[in-house]
Amino acid sequence: MRIDVNCFVGAYPFRRVPGTSPESVLRACDRVGIDQAWISHLPSVFWRDPGAGNAWLYETAKRQERFRPVPAIHPGLAGWAEAVEVAAREAAPAVRCDPIYYGVDPTGPELNALLSACAESGLPLMLAVRLEDARQRHPNDRAGELPPWIVRSLVRSHPAARLIITHADRGFVEEVHFGSTPEEAGRIWWDICWIWGPPEDHLELLLGTVGVERFLFGTGQPLRIPESTVAKLDLVNVTSDQRLLIESRNAETVSAMPSGSPR
């Protein structure tokens, strides 16, 4: 079983990117052996109301059993609390909020309220550090990148908060992980799409220092080539059990209903 927790569908607004349709994403999944993809609606990341793409996302996921929807929620807009309830009813594995793209204060009351609602509903909150390298970013994309201290602040804001951070590099992971308490670090998971493999071997180093149980298989497709994530795992020195954790078991753990959750 291989679960891609970081997958997008829908057109990228700043340039033509191939392979963004659901059918194209499925073909890419077939090509690299991905059994399940957690999908986000790419265009809505840049909309004034990111939640406007959720209805399409849910319908797309219902038509394809290999897709699981990760709806976008803007905590500064009306109806966000109901969107969290819908995500729980739809058995979403997580919800996403990208405050740097939305123009939301990452440490303000809106995002803290969303994090509390997610914690109480048993939903992990997904945030992306970046979607593209700064050298690739379109001049109209002025969002910048999520800084590490915000992740530390968020995980400390609620004792049951669980975070999935995507597109983080080695330095980001280390700054957050080693700047957090063991209990806090145990509620953060990282996808591996932005972590270097050989010859730098950043991924192998982090698996040894941070722990295999903290990492998830994520490709960032179609903005990134999914083969690169597979190649990193093929080249890293891990046991078959450790690879299974990264490819599926950790994702199943983070998306599972916590004990006592109202879901």
CSV table of C-alpha atoms in Angstrom, one decimal:
chain,number,residue,atom,x,y,z
A,1,MET,CA,0.0,0.0,0.0
A,2,ARG,CA,1.4,3.4,-1.0
A,3,ILE,CA,-0.5,6.6,0.1
A,4,ASP,CA,0.4,10.0,-1.4
A,5,VAL,CA,-0.7,12.5,1.2
A,6,ASN,CA,0.3,15.6,-0.9
A,7,CYS,CA,-1.4,15.5,-4.3
A,8,PHE,CA,-3.2,18.3,-6.2
A,9,VAL,CA,-5.8,18.3,-8.9
A,10,GLY,CA,-6.9,21.3,-11.0
A,11,ALA,CA,-5.1,23.9,-13.0
A,12,TYR,CA,-2.2,26.0,-11.7
A,13,PRO,CA,-3.1,29.6,-12.2
A,14,PHE,CA,0.2,31.1,-13.2
A,15,ARG,CA,1.4,28.9,-16.0
A,16,ARG,CA,0.5,25.8,-17.9
A,17,VAL,CA,1.2,22.7,-15.9
A,18,PRO,CA,0.5,19.3,-17.5
A,19,GLY,CA,-1.2,16.5,-15.7
A,20,THR,CA,-3.5,18.4,-13.5
A,21,SER,CA,-6.8,16.7,-14.3
A,22,PRO,CA,-8.1,13.9,-12.1
A,23,GLU,CA,-7.6,11.4,-14.9
A,24,SER,CA,-4.0,12.6,-15.5
A,25,VAL,CA,-3.2,12.4,-11.7
A,26,LEU,CA,-4.6,8.8,-11.7
A,27,ARG,CA,-2.3,7.9,-14.6
A,28,ALA,CA,0.6,9.3,-12.7
A,29,CYS,CA,-0.4,7.3,-9.6
A,30,ASP,CA,-0.6,4.1,-11.7
A,31,ARG,CA,2.9,4.9,-13.2
A,32,VAL,CA,4.6,5.0,-9.8
A,33,GLY,CA,2.4,2.6,-7.9
A,34,ILE,CA,0.3,4.9,-5.7
A,35,ASP,CA,-2.7,3.2,-4.3
A,36,GLN,CA,-4.4,6.1,-2.6
A,37,ALA,CA,-4.0,9.9,-3.1
A,38,TRP,CA,-5.1,12.6,-0.7
A,39,ILE,CA,-6.1,15.3,-3.1
A,40,SER,CA,-6.3,19.1,-2.7
A,41,HIS,CA,-7.9,21.5,-5.2
A,42,LEU,CA,-4.9,23.5,-6.5
A,43,PRO,CA,-6.6,26.6,-8.0
A,44,SER,CA,-8.5,27.4,-4.8
A,45,VAL,CA,-5.3,27.9,-2.9
A,46,PHE,CA,-5.1,31.2,-4.8
A,47,TRP,CA,-8.8,32.1,-4.6
A,48,ARG,CA,-10.3,34.7,-2.3
A,49,ASP,CA,-12.5,31.9,-0.9
A,50,PRO,CA,-10.4,28.7,-1.0
A,51,GLY,CA,-13.4,26.7,0.2
A,52,ALA,CA,-15.3,27.4,-3.0
A,53,GLY,CA,-13.5,24.5,-4.6
A,54,ASN,CA,-14.5,22.0,-1.9
A,55,ALA,CA,-17.8,20.9,-3.4
A,56,TRP,CA,-16.0,19.9,-6.7
A,57,LEU,CA,-13.2,18.2,-4.6
A,58,TYR,CA,-15.7,16.0,-2.7
A,59,GLU,CA,-17.5,15.0,-5.9
A,60,THR,CA,-14.3,14.2,-7.6
A,61,ALA,CA,-13.2,12.0,-4.7
A,62,LYS,CA,-16.6,10.2,-4.6
A,63,ARG,CA,-16.2,9.3,-8.3
A,64,GLN,CA,-12.8,7.7,-7.7
A,65,GLU,CA,-12.3,5.4,-4.7
A,66,ARG,CA,-8.5,5.9,-4.8
A,67,PHE,CA,-8.9,9.6,-4.0
A,68,ARG,CA,-9.5,11.1,-0.5
A,69,PRO,CA,-10.4,14.8,-0.3
A,70,VAL,CA,-8.4,17.3,1.7
A,71,PRO,CA,-10.7,20.4,1.7
A,72,ALA,CA,-9.4,23.9,2.1
A,73,ILE,CA,-10.7,26.1,4.9
A,74,HIS,CA,-10.2,29.8,5.3
A,75,PRO,CA,-10.8,30.6,9.0
A,76,GLY,CA,-11.3,34.3,8.3
A,77,LEU,CA,-14.5,33.7,6.2
A,78,ALA,CA,-18.0,33.0,7.3
A,79,GLY,CA,-19.0,29.3,7.3
A,80,TRP,CA,-15.6,27.9,8.1
A,81,ALA,CA,-16.8,26.0,11.2
A,82,GLU,CA,-19.5,24.3,9.1
A,83,ALA,CA,-16.8,23.4,6.6
A,84,VAL,CA,-14.9,21.5,9.4
A,85,GLU,CA,-18.1,19.6,10.3
A,86,VAL,CA,-18.6,18.7,6.6
A,87,ALA,CA,-15.0,17.5,6.4
A,88,ALA,CA,-15.5,15.2,9.4
A,89,ARG,CA,-18.8,13.8,7.9
A,90,GLU,CA,-17.1,13.2,4.6
A,91,ALA,CA,-14.3,11.2,6.4
A,92,ALA,CA,-11.6,13.6,5.0
A,93,PRO,CA,-8.1,12.4,6.2
A,94,ALA,CA,-7.2,16.1,6.9
A,95,VAL,CA,-8.1,19.6,6.1
A,96,ARG,CA,-5.8,22.2,4.8
A,97,CYS,CA,-5.1,25.9,5.5
A,98,ASP,CA,-2.3,27.9,3.8
A,99,PRO,CA,-2.3,31.1,5.8
A,100,ILE,CA,0.6,32.7,3.8
A,101,TYR,CA,-1.4,32.3,0.6
A,102,TYR,CA,-4.8,33.3,2.2
A,103,GLY,CA,-3.4,36.4,3.9
A,104,VAL,CA,-4.4,35.1,7.3
A,105,ASP,CA,-2.3,35.9,10.4
A,106,PRO,CA,-0.7,32.5,11.1
A,107,THR,CA,-0.6,33.2,14.9
A,108,GLY,CA,-3.9,35.1,15.0
A,109,PRO,CA,-7.2,34.1,16.6
A,110,GLU,CA,-8.7,32.8,13.3
A,111,LEU,CA,-6.2,30.1,12.7
A,112,ASN,CA,-6.1,29.2,16.4
A,113,ALA,CA,-9.9,28.7,16.3
A,114,LEU,CA,-9.6,26.5,13.2
A,115,LEU,CA,-6.8,24.4,14.9
A,116,SER,CA,-9.0,24.0,17.9
A,117,ALA,CA,-12.0,22.9,15.8
A,118,CYS,CA,-9.9,20.4,13.9
A,119,ALA,CA,-8.5,19.0,17.1
A,120,GLU,CA,-11.9,18.6,18.6
A,121,SER,CA,-13.1,16.9,15.4
A,122,GLY,CA,-10.1,14.6,15.2
A,123,LEU,CA,-8.9,16.1,12.0
A,124,PRO,CA,-5.2,16.9,11.3
A,125,LEU,CA,-4.5,20.3,9.8
A,126,MET,CA,-2.2,20.3,6.7
A,127,LEU,CA,-0.1,23.3,5.9
A,128,ALA,CA,2.4,23.8,3.0
A,129,VAL,CA,5.7,25.5,3.6
A,130,ARG,CA,5.8,26.5,-0.1
A,131,LEU,CA,4.4,25.2,-3.3
A,132,GLU,CA,7.3,26.1,-5.6
A,133,ASP,CA,11.0,27.1,-5.3
A,134,ALA,CA,11.4,30.9,-5.1
A,135,ARG,CA,13.3,30.8,-8.4
A,136,GLN,CA,10.2,29.2,-10.1
A,137,ARG,CA,7.6,31.4,-8.4
A,138,HIS,CA,5.6,33.7,-10.7
A,139,PRO,CA,5.9,37.4,-9.9
A,140,ASN,CA,2.2,37.6,-9.1
A,141,ASP,CA,2.7,34.9,-6.4
A,142,ARG,CA,3.9,37.0,-3.5
A,143,ALA,CA,2.9,34.6,-0.8
A,144,GLY,CA,6.4,33.7,0.4
A,145,GLU,CA,7.1,30.8,2.6
A,146,LEU,CA,5.8,29.6,6.0
A,147,PRO,CA,8.5,30.1,8.7
A,148,PRO,CA,9.4,27.3,11.1
A,149,TRP,CA,8.5,29.3,14.3
A,150,ILE,CA,4.8,29.4,13.1
A,151,VAL,CA,4.6,25.6,13.1
A,152,ARG,CA,6.0,25.5,16.7
A,153,SER,CA,3.5,28.1,17.8
A,154,LEU,CA,0.6,26.2,16.2
A,155,VAL,CA,1.4,22.8,17.7
A,156,ARG,CA,1.7,24.5,21.1
A,157,SER,CA,-1.7,26.3,20.8
A,158,HIS,CA,-3.8,23.2,21.5
A,159,PRO,CA,-2.8,20.0,23.3
A,160,ALA,CA,-4.6,17.8,20.8
A,161,ALA,CA,-3.6,19.6,17.6
A,162,ARG,CA,-2.1,17.4,14.9
A,163,LEU,CA,-0.2,18.9,12.0
A,164,ILE,CA,0.9,17.6,8.6
A,165,ILE,CA,3.5,19.9,7.1
A,166,THR,CA,4.3,19.5,3.4
A,167,HIS,CA,7.2,20.8,1.2
A,168,ALA,CA,9.6,21.3,4.2
A,169,ASP,CA,13.3,20.8,3.7
A,170,ARG,CA,15.8,19.4,6.2
A,171,GLY,CA,16.6,22.7,7.9
A,172,PHE,CA,12.9,23.5,8.4
A,173,VAL,CA,12.2,20.0,9.9
A,174,GLU,CA,15.2,20.2,12.2
A,175,GLU,CA,14.4,23.7,13.4
A,176,VAL,CA,10.8,22.7,14.3
A,177,HIS,CA,11.5,19.2,15.6
A,178,PHE,CA,14.5,20.0,17.9
A,179,GLY,CA,12.8,23.3,19.0
A,180,SER,CA,9.7,21.4,20.2
A,181,THR,CA,9.1,19.2,23.2
A,182,PRO,CA,8.9,15.4,22.5
A,183,GLU,CA,5.2,15.6,23.1
A,184,GLU,CA,4.8,18.5,20.6
A,185,ALA,CA,7.1,16.8,18.0
A,186,GLY,CA,5.0,13.7,18.3
A,187,ARG,CA,2.0,15.6,16.9
A,188,ILE,CA,3.7,16.8,13.7
A,189,TRP,CA,4.2,14.7,10.5
A,190,TRP,CA,6.3,15.7,7.5
A,191,ASP,CA,5.9,14.7,3.9
A,192,ILE,CA,9.2,13.9,2.1
A,193,CYS,CA,8.7,15.6,-1.3
A,194,TRP,CA,11.1,18.5,-0.6
A,195,ILE,CA,13.7,16.6,1.4
A,196,TRP,CA,16.9,15.8,-0.5
A,197,GLY,CA,17.9,12.2,-1.1
A,198,PRO,CA,21.3,11.1,-2.3
A,199,PRO,CA,24.0,12.3,-2.7
A,200,GLU,CA,23.2,14.8,0.2
A,201,ASP,CA,21.2,12.1,2.0
A,202,HIS,CA,19.2,14.6,4.0
A,203,LEU,CA,16.3,12.2,4.1
A,204,GLU,CA,18.3,9.3,5.5
A,205,LEU,CA,19.8,11.6,8.1
A,206,LEU,CA,16.3,12.8,9.2
A,207,LEU,CA,14.9,9.3,9.4
A,208,GLY,CA,17.7,8.5,11.9
A,209,THR,CA,17.5,11.7,14.0
A,210,VAL,CA,13.9,12.7,13.9
A,211,GLY,CA,12.4,9.2,13.5
A,212,VAL,CA,10.8,7.2,10.7
A,213,GLU,CA,7.4,7.4,12.4
A,214,ARG,CA,7.3,11.2,11.7
A,215,PHE,CA,7.5,11.0,7.9
A,216,LEU,CA,4.8,10.5,5.2
A,217,PHE,CA,5.0,9.6,1.5
A,218,GLY,CA,4.1,12.8,-0.4
A,219,THR,CA,4.9,13.8,-4.0
A,220,GLY,CA,3.5,17.3,-4.5
A,221,GLN,CA,2.3,16.2,-7.9
A,222,PRO,CA,1.6,17.6,-10.5
A,223,LEU,CA,3.8,20.6,-9.5
A,224,ARG,CA,6.6,18.0,-8.8
A,225,ILE,CA,7.5,14.8,-10.5
A,226,PRO,CA,6.2,11.8,-8.4
A,227,GLU,CA,9.0,9.6,-9.5
A,228,SER,CA,11.4,11.7,-7.4
A,229,THR,CA,9.8,10.7,-4.2
A,230,VAL,CA,9.8,7.1,-5.1
A,231,ALA,CA,13.5,7.3,-6.1
A,232,LYS,CA,14.4,8.8,-2.8
A,233,LEU,CA,12.9,5.8,-1.0
A,234,ASP,CA,14.5,3.4,-3.4
A,235,LEU,CA,18.0,4.9,-2.6
A,236,VAL,CA,17.6,5.4,1.2
A,237,ASN,CA,18.9,2.8,3.6
A,238,VAL,CA,15.7,1.6,5.4
A,239,THR,CA,14.2,-1.7,6.3
A,240,SER,CA,11.1,-3.0,4.6
A,241,ASP,CA,9.1,-2.3,7.8
A,242,GLN,CA,10.4,1.2,8.0
A,243,ARG,CA,9.5,1.8,4.3
A,244,LEU,CA,6.0,0.5,5.0
A,245,LEU,CA,5.7,3.1,7.8
A,246,ILE,CA,6.6,6.0,5.5
A,247,GLU,CA,4.6,4.7,2.5
A,248,SER,CA,1.3,4.0,4.3
A,249,ARG,CA,1.2,3.1,8.0
A,250,ASN,CA,2.1,6.6,9.3
A,251,ALA,CA,-0.6,8.1,7.0
A,252,GLU,CA,-3.1,5.7,8.3
A,253,THR,CA,-2.1,6.6,11.9
A,254,VAL,CA,-2.4,10.3,11.5
A,255,SER,CA,-5.8,10.1,9.7
A,256,ALA,CA,-7.2,7.6,12.1
A,257,MET,CA,-9.9,8.7,14.6
A,258,PRO,CA,-8.4,9.5,18.0
A,259,SER,CA,-9.9,7.9,21.0
A,260,GLY,CA,-12.8,9.9,22.3
A,261,SER,CA,-13.1,12.0,19.2
A,262,PRO,CA,-16.7,13.1,18.3
A,263,ARG,CA,-16.2,11.9,14.7
